[in-house]
Coordinates of N, CA and C in Angstrom, one line a residue:
R9 N -6.7 -9.8 14.3 CA -8.0 -9.2 13.8 C -7.7 -8.1 12.8
L10 N -6.9 -8.5 11.8 CA -6.7 -7.5 10.7 C -7.9 -7.3 9.9
K11 N -8.1 -6.1 9.4 CA -9.2 -5.8 8.5 C -9.3 -6.7 7.3
Y12 N -8.1 -7.0 6.7 CA -8.0 -7.9 5.6 C -7.1 -9.0 5.9
P13 N -7.6 -10.1 6.6 CA -6.7 -11.2 7.0 C -6.2 -12.0 5.9
Q14 N -6.8 -11.9 4.7 CA -6.3 -12.6 3.5 C -5.2 -11.8 2.8
A15 N -4.9 -10.6 3.2 CA -3.8 -9.8 2.6 C -2.5 -10.5 2.9
C16 N -1.7 -10.6 1.8 CA -0.3 -11.2 2.0 C 0.6 -10.5 1.0
V17 N 1.9 -10.4 1.5 CA 2.9 -9.8 0.6 C 3.1 -10.5 -0.7
E18 N 2.8 -11.8 -0.8 CA 3.0 -12.5 -2.0 C 2.1 -12.0 -3.1
H19 N 0.9 -11.4 -2.7 CA 0.0 -11.0 -3.7 C 0.1 -9.5 -4.1
V20 N 1.1 -8.8 -3.5 CA 1.3 -7.4 -3.8 C 2.1 -7.3 -5.1
Q21 N 1.6 -6.5 -6.0 CA 2.2 -6.3 -7.3 C 2.8 -4.9 -7.3
G22 N 4.1 -4.8 -7.7 CA 4.7 -3.5 -7.8 C 4.1 -2.8 -9.0
D23 N 3.5 -1.7 -8.8 CA 2.9 -0.9 -9.8 C 3.3 0.5 -9.7
T24 N 4.3 0.9 -10.6 CA 4.9 2.2 -10.5 C 3.8 3.3 -10.8
A25 N 2.8 3.0 -11.6 CA 1.8 3.9 -12.0 C 1.0 4.3 -10.7
R26 N 0.9 3.4 -9.8 CA 0.2 3.6 -8.5 C 1.2 4.2 -7.4
G27 N 2.5 4.2 -7.7 CA 3.4 4.7 -6.8 C 4.0 3.6 -5.9
L28 N 3.8 2.4 -6.2 CA 4.3 1.3 -5.3 C 5.6 0.7 -6.0
N29 N 6.7 0.9 -5.3 CA 7.9 0.3 -5.8 C 8.1 -1.1 -5.2
R30 N 8.1 -2.1 -6.1 CA 8.1 -3.5 -5.7 C 9.4 -3.8 -4.9
T31 N 10.5 -3.3 -5.3 CA 11.8 -3.5 -4.6 C 11.7 -3.0 -3.2
A32 N 11.2 -1.8 -3.0 CA 11.1 -1.2 -1.7 C 10.1 -2.0 -0.8
F33 N 9.0 -2.4 -1.4 CA 8.0 -3.2 -0.7 C 8.6 -4.5 -0.3
T34 N 9.4 -5.1 -1.2 CA 10.0 -6.4 -0.8 C 10.9 -6.3 0.4
Q35 N 11.6 -5.2 0.4 CA 12.5 -4.9 1.6 C 11.6 -4.8 2.9
L36 N 10.5 -4.2 2.8 CA 9.6 -4.1 4.0 C 9.1 -5.5 4.3
A37 N 8.8 -6.3 3.3 CA 8.3 -7.7 3.6 C 9.3 -8.5 4.4
L38 N 10.5 -8.1 4.5 CA 11.5 -8.9 5.3 C 11.3 -8.6 6.8
S39 N 10.5 -7.6 7.1 CA 10.1 -7.2 8.5 C 11.3 -6.6 9.3
R40 N 12.3 -6.2 8.6 CA 13.4 -5.5 9.4 C 12.8 -4.2 10.0
W41 N 11.9 -3.6 9.4 CA 11.3 -2.3 9.9 C 10.7 -2.6 11.3
V42 N 10.1 -3.8 11.5 CA 9.6 -4.2 12.8 C 10.7 -4.3 13.8
E43 N 11.7 -5.1 13.4 CA 12.8 -5.3 14.3 C 13.6 -4.0 14.7
Q44 N 13.5 -3.0 13.8 CA 14.2 -1.7 14.1 C 13.2 -0.7 14.7
G45 N 12.0 -1.1 14.9 CA 11.0 -0.2 15.5 C 10.7 1.1 14.7
L46 N 10.7 0.9 13.4 CA 10.4 2.0 12.4 C 8.9 2.2 12.3
T47 N 8.6 3.4 11.7 CA 7.2 3.7 11.3 C 7.1 3.5 9.8
V48 N 6.0 2.9 9.3 CA 5.7 2.8 7.9 C 4.5 3.7 7.7
V49 N 4.6 4.7 6.9 CA 3.5 5.6 6.6 C 3.0 5.3 5.1
I50 N 1.8 4.9 5.0 CA 1.2 4.7 3.7 C 0.1 5.7 3.4
I51 N 0.4 6.5 2.4 CA -0.5 7.7 2.1 C -1.1 7.4 0.7
G52 N -2.4 7.8 0.6 CA -3.0 7.7 -0.7 C -4.5 8.0 -0.7
P53 N -5.1 8.1 -1.8 CA -6.5 8.4 -1.9 C -7.3 7.3 -1.4
T54 N -8.6 7.5 -1.2 CA -9.6 6.5 -0.9 C -9.5 5.4 -1.9
G55 N -9.4 4.1 -1.4 CA -9.5 3.0 -2.3 C -8.2 2.6 -3.0
S56 N -7.1 3.3 -2.6 CA -5.8 3.0 -3.2 C -5.1 1.8 -2.7
G57 N -5.6 1.2 -1.7 CA -5.0 -0.1 -1.2 C -4.2 0.1 0.1
K58 N -4.3 1.3 0.7 CA -3.5 1.5 1.9 C -3.7 0.5 3.0
S59 N -4.9 0.3 3.4 CA -5.2 -0.7 4.5 C -4.8 -2.1 4.1
W60 N -5.0 -2.5 2.9 CA -4.7 -3.8 2.4 C -3.2 -4.0 2.5
L61 N -2.4 -3.0 2.1 CA -0.9 -3.1 2.1 C -0.5 -3.2 3.6
A62 N -1.1 -2.4 4.5 CA -0.7 -2.4 5.9 C -1.0 -3.8 6.5
C63 N -2.2 -4.4 6.1 CA -2.5 -5.7 6.6 C -1.6 -6.7 6.1
A64 N -1.1 -6.6 4.8 CA -0.2 -7.6 4.3 C 1.1 -7.5 5.0
L65 N 1.6 -6.3 5.3 CA 2.8 -6.1 6.1 C 2.7 -6.7 7.5
A66 N 1.6 -6.4 8.1 CA 1.3 -6.9 9.5 C 1.2 -8.4 9.5
Q67 N 0.5 -9.0 8.5 CA 0.4 -10.4 8.5 C 1.8 -11.1 8.3
Q68 N 2.7 -10.5 7.4 CA 4.0 -11.0 7.2 C 4.8 -10.9 8.5
A69 N 4.7 -9.8 9.2 CA 5.4 -9.6 10.5 C 4.9 -10.8 11.5
C70 N 3.7 -11.1 11.5 CA 3.2 -12.2 12.3 C 3.8 -13.5 11.9
R71 N 3.9 -13.7 10.6 CA 4.5 -15.0 10.2 C 6.0 -15.1 10.7
R72 N 6.6 -13.9 10.9 CA 8.0 -13.9 11.4 C 8.0 -13.8 12.9
E73 N 6.9 -14.2 13.5 CA 6.8 -14.3 15.0 C 6.8 -12.9 15.7
H74 N 6.3 -11.9 15.0 CA 6.0 -10.6 15.7 C 4.5 -10.6 15.9
S75 N 4.1 -9.7 16.7 CA 2.6 -9.5 16.9 C 2.2 -8.2 16.3
A76 N 0.9 -8.1 16.0 CA 0.3 -7.0 15.4 C -1.1 -6.6 16.0
L77 N -1.4 -5.4 16.1 CA -2.7 -4.9 16.6 C -3.2 -3.9 15.5
Y78 N -4.4 -4.1 15.0 CA -4.9 -3.3 14.0 C -6.0 -2.4 14.7
L79 N -5.9 -1.1 14.6 CA -6.9 -0.2 15.1 C -7.0 1.0 14.2
R80 N -8.3 1.4 14.0 CA -8.5 2.7 13.3 C -8.4 3.8 14.4
V81 N -7.9 4.9 14.0 CA -7.8 6.0 15.0 C -9.1 6.4 15.7
P82 N -10.2 6.5 14.9 CA -11.5 6.8 15.6 C -11.8 5.8 16.7
R83 N -11.6 4.5 16.4 CA -11.9 3.4 17.4 C -10.9 3.5 18.5
L84 N -9.7 3.8 18.3 CA -8.7 4.0 19.3 C -9.1 5.2 20.2
A85 N -9.5 6.3 19.6 CA -9.9 7.4 20.4 C -11.2 7.1 21.3
E86 N -12.1 6.3 20.7 CA -13.3 5.9 21.5 C -12.9 5.0 22.6
E87 N -12.0 4.1 22.4 CA -11.6 3.2 23.5 C -10.9 4.0 24.6
L88 N -10.1 5.0 24.2 CA -9.4 5.9 25.2 C -10.4 6.7 26.0
R89 N -11.5 7.2 25.3 CA -12.6 7.9 26.0 C -13.2 7.1 27.0
I90 N -13.5 5.8 26.6 CA -14.1 4.9 27.6 C -13.2 4.6 28.8
Q91 N -11.9 4.5 28.5 CA -11.0 4.2 29.6 C -10.9 5.5 30.6
H92 N -10.9 6.7 30.0 CA -10.9 7.9 30.8 C -12.2 8.0 31.6
G93 N -13.3 7.5 31.0 CA -14.6 7.5 31.7 C -14.6 6.6 32.9
K94 N -14.0 5.5 32.8 CA -13.9 4.5 33.8 C -12.9 5.0 34.9
G95 N -11.9 5.6 34.5 CA -10.8 6.0 35.5 C -10.8 7.5 35.7
G96 N -11.6 8.2 35.4 CA -11.6 9.6 35.7 C -11.7 10.4 34.5
L97 N -5.7 3.5 16.5 CA -5.5 4.7 15.8 C -5.6 4.4 14.4
D98 N -5.9 2.7 11.6 CA -6.0 2.9 10.1 C -6.8 4.2 10.0
D99 N -6.7 4.8 9.2 CA -7.4 6.0 8.9 C -7.0 7.2 9.8
W100 N -5.7 7.4 9.8 CA -5.0 8.5 10.5 C -5.6 9.8 9.9
A101 N -5.9 10.7 10.7 CA -6.3 12.1 10.3 C -7.6 12.1 9.5
L102 N -8.5 11.1 9.7 CA -9.8 11.1 9.1 C -10.7 12.1 9.7
A103 N -10.7 12.3 11.0 CA -11.5 13.2 11.7 C -10.7 14.0 12.7
P104 N -11.1 15.2 13.1 CA -10.3 16.0 14.1 C -10.1 15.2 15.4
L105 N -9.0 15.5 16.1 CA -8.7 14.9 17.4 C -9.2 15.8 18.5
E106 N -9.8 15.3 19.5 CA -10.1 16.1 20.7 C -8.9 16.2 21.5
P107 N -8.8 17.2 22.4 CA -7.6 17.4 23.2 C -7.2 16.2 24.0
A108 N -8.1 15.5 24.6 CA -7.8 14.3 25.4 C -7.2 13.2 24.5
A109 N -7.8 13.0 23.3 CA -7.3 12.0 22.4 C -5.9 12.4 21.9
R110 N -5.7 13.6 21.7 CA -4.3 14.1 21.2 C -3.3 13.8 22.3
A111 N -3.6 14.1 23.6 CA -2.7 13.8 24.7 C -2.4 12.3 24.8
D112 N -3.5 11.5 24.6 CA -3.3 10.0 24.7 C -2.5 9.5 23.5
L113 N -2.7 10.1 22.4 CA -1.9 9.7 21.2 C -0.4 10.0 21.4
L114 N -0.1 11.1 22.0 CA 1.3 11.5 22.4 C 1.8 10.4 23.3
E115 N 1.1 10.0 24.3 CA 1.6 9.0 25.2 C 1.9 7.6 24.5
I116 N 0.9 7.2 23.6 CA 1.1 6.0 22.9 C 2.3 6.1 21.9
V117 N 2.4 7.2 21.2 CA 3.6 7.4 20.3 C 4.9 7.4 21.1
D118 N 4.9 8.1 22.2 CA 6.1 8.2 23.0 C 6.5 6.9 23.5
D119 N 5.6 6.1 23.9 CA 5.9 4.7 24.4 C 6.5 3.9 23.3
R120 N 6.0 4.1 22.1 CA 6.5 3.3 21.0 C 7.8 3.8 20.4
A121 N 8.0 5.1 20.5 CA 9.2 5.7 19.8 C 10.5 5.1 20.3
G122 N 11.3 4.7 19.4 CA 12.6 4.2 19.7 C 12.6 2.8 20.3
N123 N 11.5 2.2 20.5 CA 11.4 0.9 21.1 C 11.4 -0.1 20.0
R124 N 12.5 -0.9 19.8 CA 12.6 -1.8 18.7 C 11.5 -2.8 18.6
S125 N 10.8 -3.1 19.6 CA 9.8 -4.1 19.6 C 8.4 -3.5 19.3
R126 N 8.4 -2.1 19.0 CA 7.1 -1.5 18.8 C 7.1 -0.6 17.5
A127 N 7.1 -1.3 16.4 CA 7.0 -0.6 15.1 C 5.6 -0.2 14.9
T128 N 5.3 0.7 14.0 CA 4.0 1.3 13.7 C 3.8 1.4 12.2
I129 N 2.5 1.1 11.8 CA 2.1 1.4 10.4 C 1.0 2.4 10.5
L130 N 1.0 3.4 9.8 CA -0.1 4.4 9.7 C -0.5 4.5 8.2
T131 N -1.9 4.5 8.1 CA -2.4 4.7 6.7 C -3.2 6.0 6.8
T132 N -3.2 6.8 5.8 CA -3.9 8.1 5.8 C -4.1 8.6 4.4
Q133 N -5.1 9.4 4.2 CA -5.3 10.2 3.0 C -4.7 11.5 3.1
L134 N -4.4 12.0 4.3 CA -3.9 13.3 4.5 C -2.3 13.4 4.3
P135 N -1.8 14.2 3.4 CA -0.4 14.3 3.2 C 0.3 14.7 4.5
V136 N 1.5 14.2 4.7 CA 2.3 14.5 5.9 C 2.4 16.0 6.2
E137 N 2.5 16.8 5.2 CA 2.7 18.2 5.4 C 1.5 18.9 6.1
L138 N 0.3 18.2 6.1 CA -0.8 18.7 6.8 C -1.1 18.1 8.1
W139 N -0.3 17.2 8.6 CA -0.5 16.5 9.9 C -0.4 17.5 11.0
H140 N 0.5 18.4 10.9 CA 0.7 19.4 12.0 C -0.6 20.1 12.3
G141 N -1.2 20.6 11.2 CA -2.4 21.4 11.4 C -3.6 20.5 11.9
W142 N -3.6 19.2 11.4 CA -4.6 18.3 11.9 C -4.5 18.0 13.4
L143 N -3.3 17.9 13.9 CA -3.1 17.6 15.3 C -3.5 18.8 16.2
G144 N -3.4 20.0 15.6 CA -3.9 21.1 16.3 C -2.9 21.8 17.2
D145 N -2.7 21.3 18.4 CA -1.8 22.0 19.3 C -0.4 21.9 18.8
P146 N 0.3 23.0 18.5 CA 1.6 23.0 17.9 C 2.7 22.3 18.7
T147 N 2.7 22.4 20.0 CA 3.7 21.8 20.9 C 3.5 20.3 20.8
M148 N 2.2 19.8 21.0 CA 2.0 18.4 21.0 C 2.2 17.8 19.6
A149 N 1.8 18.6 18.5 CA 2.1 18.1 17.2 C 3.5 17.9 16.9
D150 N 4.4 18.9 17.4 CA 5.8 18.7 17.2 C 6.3 17.4 17.9
A151 N 5.9 17.2 19.1 CA 6.3 16.0 19.8 C 5.9 14.7 19.2
I152 N 4.6 14.7 18.7 CA 4.1 13.5 18.1 C 4.8 13.2 16.8
L153 N 4.9 14.2 16.0 CA 5.5 14.0 14.6 C 7.0 13.7 14.7
D154 N 7.6 14.4 15.6 CA 9.1 14.1 15.8 C 9.3 12.6 16.1
R155 N 8.5 12.1 17.0 CA 8.6 10.6 17.4 C 8.2 9.7 16.2
L156 N 7.1 10.0 15.5 CA 6.6 9.2 14.5 C 7.5 9.2 13.2
L157 N 8.0 10.4 12.8 CA 8.6 10.5 11.5 C 10.1 10.6 11.5
S158 N 10.7 10.5 12.7 CA 12.2 10.5 12.8 C 12.8 9.3 12.2
R159 N 12.0 8.2 12.2 CA 12.5 6.9 11.6 C 11.4 6.3 10.9
E160 N 11.2 6.7 9.7 CA 10.0 6.2 8.9 C 10.4 5.8 7.5
H161 N 9.5 4.9 7.0 CA 9.6 4.6 5.6 C 8.2 5.0 5.0
R162 N 8.2 5.7 3.9 CA 6.9 6.3 3.4 C 6.6 5.6 2.0
I163 N 5.3 5.3 1.9 CA 4.8 4.8 0.6 C 3.7 5.8 0.2
T164 N 3.8 6.4 -0.9 CA 2.8 7.3 -1.4 C 2.1 6.7 -2.6
L165 N 0.8 6.3 -2.4 CA 0.1 5.7 -3.5 C -0.7 6.8 -4.3
K166 N -1.0 6.5 -5.5 CA -1.8 7.4 -6.3 C -2.7 6.6 -7.2
G167 N -3.6 7.3 -7.9 CA -4.5 6.6 -8.8 C -5.9 6.6 -8.3
E168 N -6.8 6.0 -9.1 CA -8.2 5.9 -8.8 C -8.4 4.7 -7.8
S169 N -9.6 4.7 -7.3 CA -9.9 3.7 -6.3 C -9.9 2.3 -7.0
L170 N -9.2 1.4 -6.3 CA -9.2 0.0 -6.8 C -10.5 -0.7 -6.7
R171 N -11.3 -0.2 -5.8 CA -12.7 -0.7 -5.6 C -13.5 -0.5 -6.9
R172 N -13.4 0.7 -7.5 CA -14.1 1.1 -8.7 C -13.5 0.3 -9.9
Q173 N -12.2 0.1 -9.9 CA -11.6 -0.7 -11.0 C -12.0 -2.1 -11.0
R174 N -12.3 -2.7 -9.9 CA -12.7 -4.1 -9.7 C -14.2 -4.4 -10.1
R175 N -15.0 -3.3 -10.0 CA -16.4 -3.5 -10.3 C -16.5 -3.6 -11.8
E176 N -17.3 -4.5 -12.3 CA -17.6 -4.6 -13.7 C -18.8 -3.8 -14.0
P177 N -18.8 -3.0 -15.1 CA -20.0 -2.3 -15.4 C -21.2 -3.2 -15.7
M178 N -22.4 -2.8 -15.3 CA -23.6 -3.6 -15.7 C -24.0 -3.3 -17.1
T179 N -24.5 -4.4 -17.7 CA -25.1 -4.2 -19.0 C -26.4 -3.5 -18.9
K180 N -26.9 -3.0 -20.0 CA -28.2 -2.3 -20.0 C -29.3 -3.2 -19.4
T181 N -29.3 -4.5 -19.8 CA -30.3 -5.4 -19.2 C -30.2 -5.5 -17.7
E182 N -29.0 -5.7 -17.2 CA -28.8 -5.8 -15.8 C -29.2 -4.5 -15.1
A183 N -28.9 -3.3 -15.7 CA -29.2 -2.0 -15.0 C -30.7 -1.9 -15.0
D184 N -31.5 -2.4 -15.9 CA -32.9 -2.3 -15.9 C -33.6 -3.2 -15.0
D185 N -32.9 -4.3 -14.5 CA -33.5 -5.3 -13.6 C -33.5 -4.7 -12.2
P186 N -34.7 -4.6 -11.6 CA -34.9 -4.0 -10.2 C -34.1 -4.8 -9.2
A187 N -33.8 -6.1 -9.4 CA -33.0 -6.9 -8.5 C -31.6 -6.4 -8.3
N188 N -31.1 -5.7 -9.3 CA -29.7 -5.1 -9.3 C -29.8 -3.8 -8.7

């Protein structure tokens, strides 16, 4: 259930102006990062292609007989709240974490850390230097970030939204048409 099931590594173009190194991305496409249980962190502004790249890497990992689970952190936090209610993560750092979600996140990250069969991809607009503050609790932030970032590969994208670049501007006639 990837957000972009059509995303595939074959369609990724190395664009140094955007910050994407084709050689480094090709190495990621081999899926060794999955086999080694590494974290891939994709950072960039809105519309820079973070989620699409993450889905392309996840789809490639699935082709190589690994499994993938795609979750946005707000949805993960909501699912965890529901589970807590019964019994008593794309878009990392988009909204503040509640203390219970922060504790759950630590448990998830701790379970995945160092486990070769549990690699992680994170996409975010927030630079890594600001993650500690976003996580809030200094002790928990240290624990989470140590586990996530001790073995990571980072892609930092830049540039304007690809969504805007793909839209063709309307002609004056089209702009005047109320159907548009």
